[in-house]
Amino acid sequence: QAQLVESGGGLVQPGASLRLSCAPSEKMNTVAWFRQVPGKEREFVAAFRWNGSGTRYLDSLKGRITTSRDNAKNTAYLHMNNLTPEDTAVYFCAAVKSNLIISSMANPRFYDNWGQGTQVTVSS
């Protein structure tokens, strides 16, 4: 399995922005982020096909998040704006070599490579 190296989490104040990075050790065609808080199920946040042909966001986060990628660095990014305490969670990067269809992107079972998770804490 490929390794996914995550970075970018931390403690920020409400209203701040944050960028999470995910660097797969191999080429992946679909990359996603999920988040989890203690006692709750892992929640889908965003996903995209590396070739730019499809993107999906959690509806409640649309307008506050975007994704991007740097092909030269083989690194994917999750950009989050106007963070609130409800965004506090461990954020996991996930990836798979296949090009997932949009309807499958939110299902964690379709991803076979996972990062170690990075803590995002939004607090004043």
mmCIF file of C-alpha atoms in Angstrom, residues 55-104:
data_model
loop_
_atom_site.group_PDB
_atom_site.id
_atom_site.type_symbol
_atom_site.label_atom_id
_atom_site.label_comp_id
_atom_site.label_asym_id
_atom_site.label_seq_id
_atom_site.Cartn_x
_atom_site.Cartn_y
_atom_site.Cartn_z
ATOM 1 C CA THR A 55 -14.893 16.878 -7.475
ATOM 2 C CA ARG A 56 -17.290 16.357 -4.617
ATOM 3 C CA TYR A 57 -17.734 18.289 -1.399
ATOM 4 C CA LEU A 58 -19.818 17.731 1.689
ATOM 5 C CA ASP A 59 -22.876 19.876 1.057
ATOM 6 C CA SER A 60 -22.708 21.664 4.400
ATOM 7 C CA LEU A 61 -19.121 22.744 3.696
ATOM 8 C CA LYS A 62 -19.601 24.037 0.160
ATOM 9 C CA GLY A 63 -18.396 27.602 -0.079
ATOM 10 C CA ARG A 64 -15.859 27.129 2.708
ATOM 11 C CA ILE A 65 -13.656 24.415 1.267
ATOM 12 C CA THR A 66 -11.820 23.791 -1.958
ATOM 13 C CA THR A 67 -9.274 21.274 -3.168
ATOM 14 C CA SER A 68 -6.208 21.621 -5.313
ATOM 15 C CA ARG A 69 -3.130 19.657 -6.303
ATOM 16 C CA ASP A 70 0.475 20.205 -7.234
ATOM 17 C CA ASN A 71 1.503 17.701 -9.864
ATOM 18 C CA ALA A 72 5.209 18.471 -9.509
ATOM 19 C CA LYS A 73 5.085 17.692 -5.785
ATOM 20 C CA ASN A 74 2.466 14.954 -6.109
ATOM 21 C CA THR A 75 0.628 16.670 -3.293
ATOM 22 C CA ALA A 76 -3.064 17.292 -2.776
ATOM 23 C CA TYR A 77 -4.476 20.110 -0.700
ATOM 24 C CA LEU A 78 -7.647 20.805 1.213
ATOM 25 C CA HIS A 79 -8.280 24.500 1.759
ATOM 26 C CA MET A 80 -10.679 25.418 4.551
ATOM 27 C CA ASN A 81 -11.918 28.933 5.245
ATOM 28 C CA ASN A 82 -13.916 30.594 7.978
ATOM 29 C CA LEU A 83 -13.344 27.710 10.348
ATOM 30 C CA THR A 84 -15.706 27.157 13.254
ATOM 31 C CA PRO A 85 -15.357 25.054 16.412
ATOM 32 C CA GLU A 86 -17.592 22.482 14.706
ATOM 33 C CA ASP A 87 -14.743 21.848 12.259
ATOM 34 C CA THR A 88 -12.590 20.513 15.088
ATOM 35 C CA ALA A 89 -11.684 16.925 14.233
ATOM 36 C CA VAL A 90 -8.932 14.627 13.084
ATOM 37 C CA TYR A 91 -8.716 14.957 9.327
ATOM 38 C CA PHE A 92 -7.687 11.915 7.309
ATOM 39 C CA CYS A 93 -6.451 11.838 3.757
ATOM 40 C CA ALA A 94 -7.519 8.818 1.706
ATOM 41 C CA ALA A 95 -6.628 7.766 -1.813
ATOM 42 C CA VAL A 96 -7.177 5.076 -4.386
ATOM 43 C CA LYS A 97 -5.619 4.371 -7.774
ATOM 44 C CA SER A 98 -8.943 4.093 -9.565
ATOM 45 C CA ASN A 99 -11.012 7.028 -10.809
ATOM 46 C CA LEU A 100 -14.039 6.846 -8.562
ATOM 47 C CA ILE A 101 -17.396 7.944 -9.844
ATOM 48 C CA ILE A 102 -18.850 10.947 -8.062
ATOM 49 C CA SER A 103 -21.462 8.895 -6.224
ATOM 50 C CA SER A 104 -18.761 6.651 -4.715
#
